[in-house]
Coordinates of C-alpha atoms and ligand atoms in Angstrom, one line a residue:
X1 CA 0.0 0.0 0.0
X2 CA 1.5 3.4 -0.9
X3 CA 1.7 6.1 1.8
X4 CA 1.6 9.8 1.7
X5 CA 4.3 11.7 3.6
X6 CA 2.2 11.8 6.8
X7 CA 2.1 8.0 6.8
X8 CA -1.6 7.9 5.9
X9 CA -2.2 5.6 3.0
X10 CA -3.1 7.1 -0.4
X11 CA -6.3 4.9 -0.3
X12 CA -7.4 6.5 3.0
X13 CA -6.7 10.0 1.7
X14 CA -8.7 9.3 -1.5
X15 CA -11.6 8.0 0.6
X16 CA -11.5 11.2 2.8
X17 CA -11.5 13.4 -0.2
X18 CA -14.4 11.5 -1.7
X19 CA -16.5 11.9 1.5
X20 CA -15.6 15.6 2.0
X21 CA -16.3 16.4 -1.7
X22 CA -19.8 15.1 -1.3
X23 CA -20.4 16.7 2.1
X24 CA -19.2 20.1 0.9
X25 CA -21.0 19.9 -2.5
X26 CA -17.6 20.6 -4.0
X27 CA -16.2 20.3 -7.5
X28 CA -12.5 19.7 -8.0
X29 CA -11.0 21.3 -11.1
X30 CA -7.4 20.7 -12.1
X31 CA -5.2 22.3 -14.7
X32 CA -3.6 20.0 -17.3
X33 CA -0.1 20.6 -15.7
X34 CA -1.1 19.3 -12.2
X35 CA 0.6 16.2 -10.8
X36 CA -1.0 12.9 -12.1
X37 CA -2.6 12.0 -8.8
X38 CA -4.4 15.4 -8.7
X39 CA -5.6 15.1 -12.3
X40 CA -6.9 11.7 -11.4
X41 CA -9.2 12.8 -8.6
X42 CA -10.4 16.0 -10.4
X43 CA -14.0 16.2 -11.6
X44 CA -12.7 18.2 -14.5
X45 CA -9.3 18.8 -16.0
X46 CA -8.6 21.4 -18.7
X47 CA -6.7 24.3 -20.0
X48 CA -7.2 27.8 -18.6
X49 CA -10.2 28.6 -20.9
X50 CA -12.0 25.3 -20.0
X51 CA -11.4 25.8 -16.3
X52 CA -12.9 29.4 -16.6
X53 CA -16.0 28.0 -18.3
X54 CA -16.4 25.2 -15.7
X55 CA -16.0 27.7 -12.8
X56 CA -18.7 29.9 -14.4
X57 CA -21.2 27.2 -15.0
X58 CA -20.9 24.8 -12.0
X59 CA -23.8 24.2 -9.7
X60 CA -21.5 23.2 -6.9
X61 CA -21.2 25.4 -3.7
X62 CA -17.5 25.0 -3.5
X63 CA -14.8 25.0 -6.2
X64 CA -11.4 23.5 -5.3
X65 CA -9.1 24.9 -7.8
X66 CA -6.0 22.8 -8.3
X67 CA -3.8 25.1 -10.2
X68 CA -2.1 28.4 -9.6
X69 CA -3.4 31.6 -8.0
X70 CA -4.7 33.4 -11.1
X71 CA -6.8 30.3 -11.9
X72 CA -8.4 30.5 -8.5
X73 CA -8.9 34.2 -8.9
X74 CA -10.6 33.7 -12.3
X75 CA -13.0 31.2 -10.7
X76 CA -13.7 33.7 -7.8
X77 CA -14.2 36.5 -10.3
X78 CA -16.8 34.5 -12.3
X79 CA -18.5 32.9 -9.3
X80 CA -18.9 35.3 -6.4
X81 CA -21.7 33.1 -5.0
X82 CA -19.4 30.1 -4.6
X83 CA -16.5 29.5 -2.2
X84 CA -13.3 29.1 -4.2
X85 CA -10.5 27.2 -2.5
X86 CA -6.8 27.2 -3.5
X87 CA -5.2 24.2 -1.7
X88 CA -1.8 25.9 -1.7
X89 CA -2.0 29.7 -1.7
X90 CA 1.7 30.1 -2.4
X91 CA 1.2 28.5 -5.9
X92 CA 1.6 31.6 -8.0
X93 CA 2.6 32.3 -11.6
X94 CA 5.9 34.0 -12.5
X95 CA 4.5 35.1 -15.9
X96 CA 1.6 36.8 -14.1
X97 CA 4.0 38.6 -11.9
X98 CA 5.5 40.4 -14.9
X99 CA 2.7 43.0 -15.0
X100 CA 1.2 45.2 -12.2
X101 CA -1.9 47.2 -12.4
X102 CA 0.1 50.4 -12.1
X103 CA 2.2 49.4 -15.1
X104 CA -0.9 48.8 -17.2
X105 CA -2.3 52.2 -16.2
X106 CA 1.0 53.7 -17.3
X107 CA 1.0 52.1 -20.7
X108 CA -2.7 53.0 -21.2
X109 CA -1.6 56.7 -20.6
X110 CA 1.1 56.2 -23.2
X111 CA -1.3 54.8 -25.9
X112 CA -4.7 56.4 -25.2
X113 CA -7.5 54.6 -27.0
X114 CA -5.6 51.4 -27.4
X115 CA -7.4 48.1 -26.5
X116 CA -5.7 46.2 -23.7
X117 CA -5.8 42.4 -24.3
X118 CA -4.5 40.5 -21.2
X119 CA -3.6 36.9 -21.1
X120 CA -5.5 35.1 -18.2
X121 CA -2.1 34.4 -16.6
X122 CA -2.4 37.7 -14.8
X123 CA -3.5 39.1 -11.5
X124 CA -7.1 40.1 -10.8
X125 CA -5.9 43.8 -10.5
X126 CA -4.3 43.6 -14.0
X127 CA -7.4 42.0 -15.5
X128 CA -9.4 44.9 -13.9
X129 CA -7.3 47.4 -15.9
X130 CA -7.8 45.4 -19.2
X131 CA -10.5 45.5 -21.9
X132 CA -10.5 41.8 -22.7
X133 CA -8.8 38.7 -21.5
X134 CA -7.5 35.9 -23.7
X135 CA -6.0 32.4 -23.2
X136 CA -3.6 30.6 -25.4
X137 CA -6.6 28.8 -26.9
X138 CA -8.3 32.0 -28.2
X139 CA -5.7 34.8 -28.4
X140 CA -5.8 34.8 -32.2
X141 CA -9.6 34.7 -32.4
X142 CA -9.9 37.6 -29.9
X143 CA -7.3 39.8 -31.6
X144 CA -8.9 39.2 -35.0
X145 CA -12.2 40.4 -33.6
X146 CA -10.9 43.8 -32.5
X147 CA -11.6 46.8 -34.6
X148 CA -8.6 47.0 -37.1
X149 CA -8.4 50.8 -36.6
X150 CA -7.5 50.3 -32.9
X151 CA -4.1 49.8 -31.5
X152 CA -3.7 46.7 -29.2
X153 CA -1.6 46.4 -26.1
X154 CA -0.9 42.7 -25.4
X155 CA 0.1 41.7 -21.9
X156 CA 1.9 40.1 -20.1
X157 CA 3.3 37.3 -22.3
X158 CA 5.7 38.5 -25.0
X159 CA 5.9 35.1 -26.7
X160 CA 2.1 34.5 -26.9
X161 CA 1.8 38.1 -28.1
X162 CA 4.4 37.6 -30.8
X163 CA 2.8 34.4 -32.0
X164 CA -0.7 36.1 -32.0
X165 CA 0.7 39.1 -34.0
X166 CA 2.1 36.7 -36.6
X167 CA -1.1 34.8 -36.9
X168 CA -3.3 37.9 -37.2
X169 CA -1.0 40.2 -39.1
X170 CA -1.7 42.9 -36.3
X171 CA 1.0 45.2 -35.1
X172 CA 0.6 44.5 -31.3
X173 CA 2.3 46.5 -28.6
X174 CA 4.0 43.7 -26.7
X175 CA 5.0 43.3 -23.1
X176 CA 8.3 41.7 -22.0
X177 CA 6.9 39.0 -19.7
X178 CA 7.4 35.3 -20.2
X179 CA 6.8 31.9 -18.6
X180 CA 10.2 30.8 -17.3
X181 CA 9.3 27.1 -17.8
X182 CA 8.5 27.5 -21.6
X183 CA 11.4 29.8 -22.0
X184 CA 13.7 26.9 -21.0
X185 CA 13.0 25.2 -24.3
X186 CA 15.9 26.3 -26.5
X187 CA 16.4 25.8 -30.2
X188 CA 19.3 23.5 -29.4
X189 CA 17.1 21.3 -27.2
X190 CA 14.5 21.1 -30.0
X191 CA 17.3 20.1 -32.5
X192 CA 18.5 17.4 -30.2
X193 CA 15.1 16.0 -29.5
X194 CA 14.3 16.0 -33.2
X195 CA 17.5 14.2 -34.1
X196 CA 16.8 11.5 -31.5
X197 CA 13.2 11.0 -32.8
X198 CA 13.0 12.2 -36.4
X199 CA 9.7 10.4 -36.9
X200 CA 7.9 12.2 -34.0
X201 CA 5.4 15.1 -34.3
X202 CA 6.7 18.1 -32.4
X203 CA 3.9 19.9 -30.5
X204 CA 4.5 23.2 -28.7
X205 CA 2.7 25.7 -26.5
X206 CA 2.6 29.3 -27.8
X207 CA 4.4 30.4 -24.6
X208 CA 7.6 29.0 -26.1
X209 CA 10.0 31.5 -27.6
X210 CA 9.5 32.6 -31.3
X211 CA 12.7 30.9 -32.5
X212 CA 11.7 27.6 -30.9
X213 CA 8.1 27.9 -32.1
X214 CA 9.3 28.2 -35.7
X215 CA 10.5 24.6 -35.4
X216 CA 7.2 23.1 -34.3
X217 CA 4.9 20.8 -36.3
X218 CA 1.9 21.9 -34.2
X219 CA 1.3 24.8 -31.9
X220 CA -1.6 25.0 -29.5
X221 CA -2.9 25.4 -25.9
X222 CA -2.7 22.3 -23.7
X223 CA -6.2 21.2 -24.7
X224 CA -5.6 21.9 -28.3
X225 CA -2.6 19.6 -28.1
X226 CA -4.8 16.9 -26.5
X227 CA -7.4 17.2 -29.3
X228 CA -4.7 17.2 -32.0
X229 CA -3.0 14.1 -30.6
X230 CA -6.3 12.3 -30.5
X231 CA -6.9 13.0 -34.2
X232 CA -3.5 11.4 -35.3
X233 CA -3.3 7.7 -36.3
X234 CA -2.5 5.0 -33.9
X235 CA 1.3 4.5 -33.5
X236 CA 2.1 8.2 -33.9
X237 CA 5.0 9.4 -31.7
X238 CA 5.0 12.9 -30.2
X239 CA 7.5 15.2 -28.6
X240 CA 5.7 17.5 -26.2
X241 CA 6.9 21.0 -25.9
X242 CA 5.2 22.2 -22.8
X243 CA 5.1 21.5 -19.1
X244 CA 5.5 17.8 -18.5
X245 CA 2.2 17.5 -16.6
X246 CA 0.3 17.4 -19.8
X247 CA 1.9 14.0 -20.7
X248 CA -0.1 12.2 -18.1
X249 CA -3.4 13.1 -19.8
X250 CA -2.0 12.6 -23.3
X251 CA -0.9 9.0 -22.4
X252 CA -4.1 8.2 -20.5
X253 CA -6.3 9.2 -23.5
X254 CA -4.0 7.8 -26.2
X255 CA -2.7 4.4 -25.1
X256 CA -2.0 3.6 -28.8
X257 CA 0.5 6.5 -29.1
X258 CA 3.8 7.5 -27.6
X259 CA 4.6 10.8 -25.9
X260 CA 8.1 12.1 -25.0
X261 CA 8.9 15.3 -23.1
X262 CA 10.8 17.8 -25.3
X263 CA 13.0 18.3 -22.2
X264 CA 12.9 16.8 -18.7
X265 CA 13.4 20.3 -17.4
X266 CA 10.0 21.6 -18.5
X267 CA 8.6 21.6 -15.0
X268 CA 6.6 24.4 -13.4
X269 CA 7.4 24.3 -9.7
X270 CA 4.2 26.2 -8.8
X271 CA 2.0 23.7 -10.6
X272 CA 3.6 20.9 -8.7
X273 CA 3.0 22.3 -5.2
X274 CA -0.4 20.7 -4.6
X275 CA -0.6 17.2 -3.0
X276 CA -3.5 15.0 -2.2
X277 CA -3.1 15.9 1.5
X278 CA -3.4 19.6 0.5
X279 CA -6.7 18.9 -1.3
X280 CA -8.0 16.9 1.7
X281 CA -7.0 19.7 4.1
X282 CA -8.5 22.3 1.8
X283 CA -11.9 20.5 1.9
X284 CA -11.7 19.7 5.6
X285 CA -10.7 23.1 6.8
X286 CA -12.3 25.1 4.0
X287 CA -8.9 26.7 3.2
X288 CA -7.6 28.8 1.5
X289 CA -10.5 30.9 0.4
X290 CA -9.7 33.0 -2.7
X291 CA -11.2 36.5 -2.4
X292 CA -11.0 39.4 -4.8
X293 CA -12.1 42.9 -3.6
X294 CA -15.5 43.6 -5.1
X295 CA -14.5 46.7 -7.1
X296 CA -11.6 44.8 -8.7
X297 CA -13.7 41.7 -9.2
X298 CA -16.5 43.6 -11.1
X299 CA -14.0 45.2 -13.5
X300 CA -11.9 42.0 -13.9
X301 CA -15.2 40.1 -14.6
X302 CA -16.0 42.5 -17.5
X303 CA -12.7 41.6 -19.1
X304 CA -13.1 37.9 -18.6
X305 CA -16.8 38.0 -19.8
X306 CA -15.7 40.0 -22.9
X307 CA -13.4 37.1 -23.7
X308 CA -16.1 34.5 -23.3
X309 CA -18.5 36.7 -25.3
X310 CA -16.0 36.9 -28.2
X311 CA -15.6 33.2 -28.2
X312 CA -19.4 32.6 -28.3
X313 CA -19.7 31.2 -24.8
X314 CA -21.2 34.0 -22.6
X315 CA -21.4 33.1 -18.9
X316 CA -24.5 32.7 -16.9
X317 CA -22.8 33.3 -13.6
X318 CA -24.2 35.3 -10.7
X319 CA -22.9 38.8 -9.7
Ligands
13P401 P1 -3.3 26.6 -21.3 O1 -4.4 27.5 -21.2 O2 -2.8 26.2 -22.6 O3 -3.6 25.3 -20.5 O4 -2.0 27.2 -20.6 C1 -2.0 27.8 -19.3 C2 -0.7 28.0 -18.8 O5 -0.5 28.5 -17.7 C3 0.5 27.7 -19.7 O6 1.7 28.0 -19.0

């Protein structure tokens, strides 16, 4: 029998989580980068866009968000009538930390009239200063939908912004933030991985650097990669250019295909902070509640809702 660090068996922990989940009328959502054991207990796994939609539409009273802080905040922004719990409150996002609300106000003063498009990997305060949010699954669609006479400020991810500019032909004002995990994937690492497995399809996340992305066979959000892999014939081999957590789901859903990490170093330490014990404690003690000040929440919600409206999935959430 396998045991958690506390000596309690994993089986016992899973049982406790199951009971608490029902007692609390809770839904557990997990990002595709979460550790395998967390993905396996989640009611829903998904990319940032899918998790936002689930948070907005759930009938549960409690949302346990297994992901990083901005994901919990997005859930709280969309569902003020629900209790949103983040099992480990220290799990942040370095990319999100590249932009502050004051910096956004400053750039808006520099480019009056420009539309601010903000990647969801951002704080609630930054979202509140933005016109519309986007995720890696819809940044191209959102930018394309914006009045061509308007200038667009794209924050905080330079790489996603650069990729989106290339796909839309729009001259975006880019920010200099990046995800340190995706930035680790160098062109040399891609060359090496390709040489080792020349037959494999190379998939990459648009948070990778432009030079690296130019070497990809397929570029997409985590869920787009899952869909793409499913569509390929049995026996296909893939090299996965994103956080290694995605490989668990890819393998689970495609037992007839092979998946290799592009590099063993593509690990987001923040995404790996949550354990089964943390989820159990979160449900047991109702910790750590994500709260967003109301005046920030209302403004941030408008930017998130604008995104969902652009993509044809308006929310029916309260507040
Ligand atoms: P996805 O929306 O593609 O899942 O990406 C979220 C993220 O944080 C990537 O680093």
